[in-house]
Coordinates of C-alpha atoms in Angstrom, one line a residue:
X136 CA 36.0 19.1 -20.0
X137 CA 37.5 21.0 -23.0
X138 CA 40.7 23.0 -23.7
X139 CA 40.6 25.8 -26.2
X140 CA 43.6 27.0 -28.2
X141 CA 43.9 30.4 -29.8
X142 CA 46.6 31.3 -32.3
X143 CA 47.4 34.9 -33.3
X144 CA 49.9 34.8 -36.3
X145 CA 52.9 37.1 -35.6
X146 CA 55.1 38.9 -38.1
X147 CA 56.9 36.9 -40.8
X148 CA 60.2 37.0 -38.9
X149 CA 58.6 35.3 -35.8
X150 CA 59.3 31.7 -35.0
X151 CA 56.7 29.5 -36.6
X152 CA 54.3 27.6 -34.4
X153 CA 54.6 23.8 -34.8
X154 CA 52.4 20.9 -33.7
X155 CA 55.1 19.6 -31.4
X156 CA 55.2 22.9 -29.6
X157 CA 51.4 22.6 -28.9
X158 CA 51.8 18.9 -27.8
X159 CA 54.6 19.8 -25.4
X160 CA 52.6 22.7 -24.0
X161 CA 49.6 20.5 -23.4
X162 CA 51.7 17.7 -21.9
X163 CA 53.3 20.2 -19.5
X164 CA 49.8 21.0 -18.2
X165 CA 49.2 17.3 -17.6
X166 CA 46.9 16.8 -20.6
X167 CA 47.2 13.3 -22.0
X168 CA 47.6 12.7 -25.7
X169 CA 44.5 10.5 -26.1
X170 CA 42.4 13.5 -25.2
X171 CA 44.2 15.9 -27.7
X172 CA 42.3 16.8 -30.8
X173 CA 45.1 16.2 -33.4
X174 CA 43.1 17.5 -36.4
X175 CA 42.3 20.8 -34.7
X176 CA 45.9 21.2 -33.5
X177 CA 47.1 20.8 -37.1
X178 CA 44.5 23.3 -38.3
X179 CA 45.5 25.7 -35.6
X180 CA 49.1 25.6 -36.5
X181 CA 48.3 26.3 -40.2
X182 CA 45.9 29.2 -39.4
X183 CA 46.9 32.6 -41.0
X184 CA 44.5 34.6 -38.9
X185 CA 43.3 34.7 -35.2
X186 CA 41.7 31.3 -34.7
X187 CA 40.3 29.5 -31.7
X188 CA 39.7 25.8 -31.7
X189 CA 39.1 23.0 -29.2
X190 CA 42.5 21.2 -28.9
X191 CA 41.7 18.8 -26.1
X192 CA 38.4 17.3 -24.9
X193 CA 37.3 15.0 -22.1
X194 CA 33.9 13.3 -22.0
X195 CA 31.3 13.2 -19.3
X196 CA 30.2 10.0 -17.6
X197 CA 26.8 8.6 -18.5
X198 CA 25.0 7.5 -15.4
X199 CA 23.3 4.2 -15.3
X200 CA 19.6 3.7 -15.8
X201 CA 17.5 2.6 -12.7
X202 CA 16.0 -0.8 -12.5
X203 CA 12.3 -0.9 -13.3
X204 CA 9.4 -3.3 -13.1
X205 CA 7.5 -3.9 -16.3
X206 CA 3.9 -5.3 -15.9
X207 CA 3.3 -7.9 -18.7
X208 CA -0.3 -9.0 -17.9
X209 CA -3.6 -7.1 -18.1
X210 CA -4.5 -5.2 -14.9
X211 CA -7.9 -4.0 -13.8
X212 CA -8.4 -0.3 -14.6
X213 CA -8.5 1.8 -11.4
X214 CA -11.7 3.9 -11.7
X215 CA -15.0 4.3 -10.0
X216 CA -18.3 2.7 -10.7
X217 CA -20.8 3.9 -13.2
X218 CA -24.6 4.2 -12.4
X219 CA -27.1 2.1 -14.3
X220 CA -30.7 3.0 -15.2
X221 CA -31.9 2.2 -11.6
X222 CA -29.2 4.5 -10.2
X223 CA -27.3 1.5 -8.9
X224 CA -23.5 1.4 -8.8
X225 CA -22.5 -1.1 -11.4
X226 CA -19.0 -2.1 -10.3
X227 CA -18.8 -5.0 -12.7
X228 CA -19.6 -3.2 -16.0
X229 CA -16.9 -0.7 -15.3
X230 CA -14.4 -3.0 -13.7
X231 CA -13.0 -5.5 -16.1
X232 CA -12.3 -8.4 -13.9
X233 CA -9.1 -9.9 -15.4
X234 CA -8.0 -13.5 -15.1
X235 CA -4.8 -15.2 -16.2
X236 CA -3.7 -18.8 -16.7
X237 CA -1.1 -20.7 -14.8
X238 CA 2.3 -20.0 -16.4
X239 CA 1.4 -16.5 -17.6
X240 CA 4.1 -13.9 -17.5
X241 CA 3.2 -11.3 -14.9
X242 CA 6.0 -8.8 -14.3
X243 CA 9.6 -8.5 -15.3
X244 CA 12.4 -6.7 -13.6
X245 CA 14.6 -4.8 -16.0
X246 CA 18.0 -4.6 -14.2
X247 CA 19.7 -1.3 -13.6
X248 CA 22.8 -0.4 -15.7
X249 CA 26.2 0.6 -14.4
X250 CA 26.6 3.5 -16.7
X251 CA 29.7 4.6 -18.7
X252 CA 32.6 6.2 -17.0
X253 CA 33.9 9.6 -18.3
X254 CA 37.4 11.0 -18.5
X255 CA 38.8 14.5 -18.1
X256 CA 41.5 16.0 -20.3
X257 CA 44.2 14.8 -17.9
X258 CA 43.2 11.2 -18.3
X259 CA 41.5 10.9 -14.9
X260 CA 38.4 8.6 -14.9
X261 CA 35.2 10.2 -13.8
X262 CA 33.1 7.4 -12.4
X263 CA 29.5 7.0 -13.6
X264 CA 26.8 6.5 -11.0
X265 CA 25.0 3.1 -11.3
X266 CA 21.3 3.2 -11.6
X267 CA 19.2 2.6 -8.5
X268 CA 18.3 -1.0 -8.0
X269 CA 14.9 -2.4 -7.2
X270 CA 13.9 -5.9 -6.0
X271 CA 11.2 -8.0 -7.5
X272 CA 9.5 -10.2 -4.9
X273 CA 7.3 -13.3 -4.9
X274 CA 3.7 -13.0 -3.9
X275 CA 0.8 -15.4 -3.4
X276 CA 0.3 -17.6 -6.4
X277 CA 3.5 -16.7 -8.2
X278 CA 7.1 -17.7 -8.5
X279 CA 10.2 -16.8 -10.6
X280 CA 10.5 -18.3 -14.0
X281 CA 13.0 -21.2 -14.0
X282 CA 14.5 -19.7 -17.2
X283 CA 14.7 -16.1 -16.0
X284 CA 15.3 -15.0 -12.4
X285 CA 13.9 -11.5 -13.3
X286 CA 10.6 -12.8 -14.5
X287 CA 7.6 -13.6 -12.2
X288 CA 5.0 -16.0 -13.5
X289 CA 1.6 -17.3 -12.3
X290 CA 1.5 -20.6 -10.6
X291 CA -2.3 -21.0 -10.8
X292 CA -5.2 -19.6 -12.8
X293 CA -6.5 -16.4 -11.1
X294 CA -6.9 -12.7 -10.9
X295 CA -3.7 -10.6 -11.0
X296 CA -3.6 -7.9 -8.3
X297 CA -0.7 -5.3 -8.3
X298 CA 1.1 -4.9 -5.0
X299 CA 4.3 -3.1 -4.0
X300 CA 7.1 -4.5 -6.2
X301 CA 5.2 -7.5 -7.2
X302 CA 1.9 -9.0 -8.5
X303 CA -0.2 -11.5 -6.6
X304 CA -2.6 -14.0 -8.1
X305 CA -6.0 -14.3 -6.4
X306 CA -8.0 -17.4 -7.4
X307 CA -11.5 -16.4 -8.5
X308 CA -14.8 -18.1 -8.2
X309 CA -17.7 -16.8 -10.4
X310 CA -21.3 -17.5 -9.5
X311 CA -24.6 -16.3 -10.9
X312 CA -25.9 -15.9 -7.4
X313 CA -25.9 -17.5 -3.9
X314 CA -29.0 -19.4 -2.9
X315 CA -30.1 -22.9 -1.7
X316 CA -28.5 -24.5 -4.8
X317 CA -25.0 -23.1 -4.2
X318 CA -25.1 -23.6 -0.4
X319 CA -22.5 -21.9 1.7
X320 CA -19.5 -20.7 -0.2
X321 CA -16.0 -21.0 1.3
X322 CA -13.3 -20.1 -1.2
X323 CA -9.5 -19.4 -1.1
X324 CA -9.4 -16.4 -3.3
X325 CA -11.9 -13.8 -4.6
X326 CA -15.6 -14.4 -5.4
X327 CA -17.6 -12.7 -8.1
X328 CA -21.4 -12.9 -7.8
X329 CA -23.3 -11.7 -10.8
X330 CA -26.7 -11.7 -9.1
X331 CA -28.1 -11.6 -5.5
X332 CA -27.2 -13.3 -2.3
X333 CA -30.5 -14.7 -0.9
X334 CA -31.7 -15.2 2.7
X335 CA -29.5 -17.4 4.8
X336 CA -26.7 -17.3 2.2
X337 CA -23.1 -17.3 3.3
X338 CA -19.9 -16.3 1.4
X339 CA -16.4 -16.5 2.8
X340 CA -13.4 -15.6 0.8
X341 CA -9.7 -14.9 1.5
X342 CA -9.7 -12.2 -1.2
X343 CA -12.4 -9.8 -2.3
X344 CA -16.2 -10.4 -2.6
X345 CA -18.0 -8.6 -5.5
X346 CA -21.8 -8.7 -5.5
X347 CA -23.6 -7.1 -8.4
X348 CA -27.1 -7.4 -6.9
X349 CA -28.5 -7.2 -3.4
X350 CA -27.7 -9.1 -0.2
X351 CA -30.6 -10.2 2.1
X352 CA -30.2 -11.8 5.6
X353 CA -26.8 -13.2 4.8
X354 CA -23.3 -13.4 6.0
X355 CA -20.2 -12.2 4.0
X356 CA -16.6 -12.5 5.2
X357 CA -13.7 -11.3 3.1
X358 CA -10.0 -11.0 3.7
X359 CA -10.0 -8.1 1.3
X360 CA -12.9 -5.8 0.4
X361 CA -16.7 -6.3 0.0
X362 CA -18.2 -4.4 -2.9
X363 CA -22.0 -4.6 -3.3
X364 CA -23.6 -2.9 -6.3
X365 CA -27.1 -3.0 -4.8
X366 CA -28.2 -2.7 -1.2
X367 CA -28.0 -4.8 1.9
X368 CA -31.3 -5.8 3.6
X369 CA -32.0 -7.3 7.0
X370 CA -35.3 -8.4 8.4
X371 CA -36.4 -8.2 12.0
X372 CA -38.9 -10.9 13.1
X373 CA -40.2 -8.5 15.7
X374 CA -41.0 -5.0 14.4
X375 CA -40.1 -3.5 17.8
X376 CA -36.7 -5.2 17.9
X377 CA -34.5 -3.6 15.3
X378 CA -31.5 -5.8 15.4
X379 CA -29.1 -6.5 12.5
X380 CA -29.8 -9.8 10.7
X381 CA -27.1 -9.4 7.9
X382 CA -23.4 -9.4 8.7
X383 CA -20.5 -8.1 6.6
X384 CA -16.9 -8.6 7.7
X385 CA -14.0 -7.2 5.6
X386 CA -10.3 -6.9 6.2
X387 CA -10.3 -3.8 4.0
X388 CA -13.3 -1.7 2.7
X389 CA -17.0 -2.2 2.4
X390 CA -19.1 -0.5 -0.4
X391 CA -22.9 -0.6 -0.7
X392 CA -25.8 1.3 -2.1
X393 CA -27.6 1.2 1.3
X394 CA -27.6 -0.7 4.6
X395 CA -30.6 -1.8 6.5
X396 CA -30.4 -3.9 9.7
X397 CA -26.9 -4.8 8.9
X398 CA -23.8 -5.4 11.1
X399 CA -20.6 -4.3 9.3
X400 CA -17.0 -4.5 10.4
X401 CA -14.3 -3.2 8.1
X402 CA -10.6 -2.8 8.6
X403 CA -10.6 0.2 6.3
X404 CA -13.5 2.4 5.2
X405 CA -17.3 1.9 5.0
X406 CA -18.8 3.7 2.0
X407 CA -22.6 3.9 1.6
X408 CA -24.4 5.9 -1.1
X409 CA -28.0 6.3 0.2
X410 CA -28.6 5.5 3.9
X411 CA -27.9 3.3 6.9
X412 CA -30.9 2.3 9.0
X413 CA -30.6 0.5 12.4
X414 CA -27.1 -0.8 11.6
X415 CA -24.1 -1.6 13.7
X416 CA -21.0 -0.3 11.8
X417 CA -17.4 -0.5 12.8
X418 CA -14.7 0.9 10.5
X419 CA -11.0 1.1 11.1
X420 CA -10.7 4.4 9.3
X421 CA -13.7 6.4 8.1
X422 CA -17.5 5.9 7.5
X423 CA -18.9 7.8 4.5
X424 CA -22.6 8.0 4.0
X425 CA -23.8 10.0 1.0
X426 CA -21.4 8.9 -1.7
X427 CA -22.0 9.8 -5.3
X428 CA -24.7 12.4 -4.4
X429 CA -26.9 10.0 -2.4
X430 CA -29.2 11.1 0.4
X431 CA -26.5 10.2 3.0
X432 CA -28.8 9.6 6.0
X433 CA -27.7 7.8 9.2
X434 CA -30.8 6.7 11.1
X435 CA -30.6 4.7 14.3
X436 CA -28.1 2.0 15.3
X437 CA -24.5 2.5 16.3
X438 CA -21.4 3.6 14.4
X439 CA -17.8 3.2 15.4
X440 CA -15.0 4.7 13.3
X441 CA -11.3 5.0 14.0
X442 CA -10.8 8.3 12.1
X443 CA -14.0 10.1 11.1
X444 CA -17.7 9.9 10.1
X445 CA -18.9 11.9 7.1
X446 CA -22.6 12.0 6.3
X447 CA -25.4 14.4 5.1
X448 CA -27.9 13.6 7.8
X449 CA -27.3 12.2 11.3
X450 CA -30.3 11.0 13.2
X451 CA -33.9 11.6 12.0
X452 CA -36.9 13.8 12.3
X453 CA -38.5 11.2 14.5
X454 CA -35.5 11.6 16.9
X455 CA -34.5 7.9 16.6
X456 CA -31.7 7.1 19.0
X457 CA -28.3 6.9 17.2
X458 CA -25.0 6.2 18.9
X459 CA -21.8 7.5 17.2
X460 CA -18.3 6.9 18.5
X461 CA -15.3 8.1 16.6
X462 CA -11.7 7.6 17.6
X463 CA -10.4 4.6 19.5
X464 CA -7.5 6.4 21.1
X465 CA -7.9 5.1 24.7
X466 CA -8.1 1.5 23.5
X467 CA -5.2 2.0 21.1
X468 CA -3.0 3.5 23.8
X469 CA -3.8 0.6 26.1
X470 CA -2.8 -1.9 23.4
X471 CA 0.4 0.1 22.6
X472 CA 1.5 0.0 26.3
X473 CA 0.8 -3.7 26.5
X474 CA 2.6 -4.5 23.2
X475 CA 5.7 -2.4 24.1
X476 CA 5.8 -4.1 27.5
X477 CA 5.8 -7.5 25.8
X478 CA 8.4 -6.4 23.3
X479 CA 10.8 -5.3 26.1
X480 CA 10.3 -8.7 27.8
X481 CA 10.9 -10.6 24.6
X482 CA 14.0 -8.6 23.8
X483 CA 15.4 -9.3 27.3
X484 CA 14.8 -13.0 26.8
X485 CA 16.5 -12.9 23.5
X486 CA 19.6 -11.2 24.9
X487 CA 19.8 -13.9 27.7
X488 CA 19.5 -16.7 25.2
X489 CA 22.2 -15.2 23.0
X490 CA 24.6 -15.3 26.1
X491 CA 23.6 -18.9 26.8
X492 CA 24.2 -19.9 23.1
X493 CA 27.7 -18.3 23.0
X494 CA 28.6 -20.1 26.2
X495 CA 27.5 -23.5 24.8
X496 CA 29.2 -22.9 21.5
X497 CA 32.5 -21.9 23.2
X498 CA 32.6 -24.7 25.8
X499 CA 34.9 -27.7 25.0
X500 CA 32.9 -30.8 26.0
X501 CA 34.2 -34.4 26.0
X502 CA 33.2 -36.5 23.1
X503 CA 30.7 -38.5 25.2
X504 CA 28.9 -35.3 25.9
X505 CA 29.0 -34.0 22.4
X506 CA 25.6 -35.1 21.3
X507 CA 24.0 -33.6 24.5
X508 CA 25.7 -30.3 23.8
X509 CA 24.5 -30.3 20.2
X510 CA 20.9 -31.0 21.4
X511 CA 21.1 -28.1 23.8
X512 CA 22.5 -25.7 21.1
X513 CA 19.7 -26.8 18.6
X514 CA 17.0 -26.2 21.2
X515 CA 18.3 -22.7 22.1
X516 CA 18.7 -21.8 18.4
X517 CA 15.1 -22.8 17.7
X518 CA 13.9 -20.7 20.7
X519 CA 15.9 -17.8 19.4
X520 CA 14.3 -18.1 15.9
X521 CA 10.9 -18.2 17.4
X522 CA 11.6 -15.2 19.6
X523 CA 12.9 -13.2 16.6
X524 CA 9.7 -14.0 14.7
X525 CA 7.6 -12.8 17.7
X526 CA 9.7 -9.6 18.1
X527 CA 9.2 -8.8 14.4
X528 CA 5.4 -9.2 14.8
X529 CA 5.4 -7.0 17.9
X530 CA 7.3 -4.3 16.2
X531 CA 5.0 -4.4 13.2
X532 CA 2.0 -4.2 15.6
X533 CA 3.5 -1.2 17.3
X534 CA 4.0 0.5 13.9
X535 CA 0.4 -0.2 13.0
X536 CA -1.0 0.9 16.3
X537 CA 1.0 4.1 16.2
X538 CA -0.4 4.9 12.8
X539 CA -4.0 4.2 14.1
X540 CA -3.3 6.5 17.0
X541 CA -2.4 9.3 14.7
X542 CA -5.7 8.8 12.8
X543 CA -7.6 8.7 16.1
X544 CA -6.1 12.0 17.2
X545 CA -7.8 13.7 14.3
X546 CA -11.3 12.2 15.1
X547 CA -14.1 14.3 13.6
X548 CA -17.8 14.0 12.7
X549 CA -18.9 16.0 9.7
X550 CA -22.6 16.4 9.1
X551 CA -23.2 18.2 5.8
X552 CA -26.9 19.1 6.2
X553 CA -28.9 18.2 9.3
X554 CA -28.0 16.9 12.8
X555 CA -31.0 15.8 14.9
X556 CA -31.5 15.4 18.7
X557 CA -31.2 12.1 20.5
X558 CA -27.8 11.4 18.9
X559 CA -25.1 10.2 21.4
X560 CA -21.7 11.4 20.3
X561 CA -18.3 10.2 21.6
X562 CA -14.9 11.5 20.4
X563 CA -12.0 9.5 21.8
X564 CA -14.0 8.7 24.9
X565 CA -15.5 12.2 25.5
X566 CA -19.3 11.9 25.3
X567 CA -22.2 14.2 24.7
X568 CA -25.8 14.0 23.6
X569 CA -27.2 16.2 20.9
X570 CA -30.1 18.1 22.5
X571 CA -31.2 20.4 19.6
X572 CA -31.6 20.2 15.9
X573 CA -28.7 21.7 14.0
X574 CA -27.7 22.5 10.4
X575 CA -24.3 21.7 9.0
X576 CA -22.0 20.6 11.9
X577 CA -18.3 19.8 12.1
X578 CA -17.8 18.1 15.4
X579 CA -14.4 17.8 17.0
X580 CA -12.5 17.9 20.3
X581 CA -11.1 21.1 21.6
X582 CA -9.1 20.1 24.6
X583 CA -11.5 18.0 26.7
X584 CA -14.7 19.5 25.2
X585 CA -16.7 18.6 22.2
X586 CA -17.2 21.6 19.8
X587 CA -19.6 22.0 16.9

């Protein structure tokens, strides 16, 4: 990017060096005058001793800056719960549950820059690389500002939740507790309950459900996660019949201090600090029992996990029957086969409809048949649109099932301290009963056999 010139003054009788001679030499090399350093050339010509100076200089390109997203609203800090005086996880004291008003500025896209081109000493442009672009997308409860297409604002009051390349707004409902006075709660958004959910209570939310207290003989259903600071209690009317009387359904994760006579179904993880007793647990990924240094005992009931079970104690000294199944690989494979079969069928239908549509659009019909032709074209186009939507859903389902299959292939049961007899174990359909008491056990499949 630079040209250096060196002068070595000769004897007095030698022909003197002139600026024009330097200009002509540089021009002969293809170096353009705008890139010549005229002041240094003049100094070089007048030098009376060996001198080296820069006599031409290009400049490097400055690459553009990437686009970026700047969050403008407060966001909940992402950290774990603290424990209060009763050793209960206090999710609400440590989680500042933020709310914003309609019209609040949420996130701004700072556009990428194109950069500044450079130039070499011969006058050739060196192109700068533009910065990487990024797209800001709408999410639930938001829209772009009418004054700024790079600014996302809240459409309603609610709770801002960061997502990939956007922020969504969850409407929130705050209640001191759920009891006879509140009745059944059905809310489009997230629900925060500062106290307990009493017997026969019911909470349904499209977002998350946060309960600071305990849940007793109730039903909770969340599109997101269910986080319970205290425990979950069920009560069996007949002591000999230990059936769950409390139900938790979550699209994502479930957290609780302990679970007793509770049925839980979570799309993600189930995390319990102290124990589960006569529960029916189903987790799409992992069941953890023994979080934050808790006892971590699984006593009775049935547990289903897509990926793994991690606990400190599995079964009990009374040899209570406990059924554990980890890995849904056979079911997932069946669903994958069925979904791929339907995808092939739908893609064939789409190809056939494309042919029919091209024929209809290319056919020259008399005027009297024009409306009939338009009706046929419209009907085919609507069917094609519907098929494309279905195909996209099927492909997304195949991607999800394939990811679940990868998790299931690593199915394991990790018992950190004690494994008791009368525990039925199944790993991806391979079953075995624990016949003797064991210490720490990492249970996995080796070929077709269960190994400890």
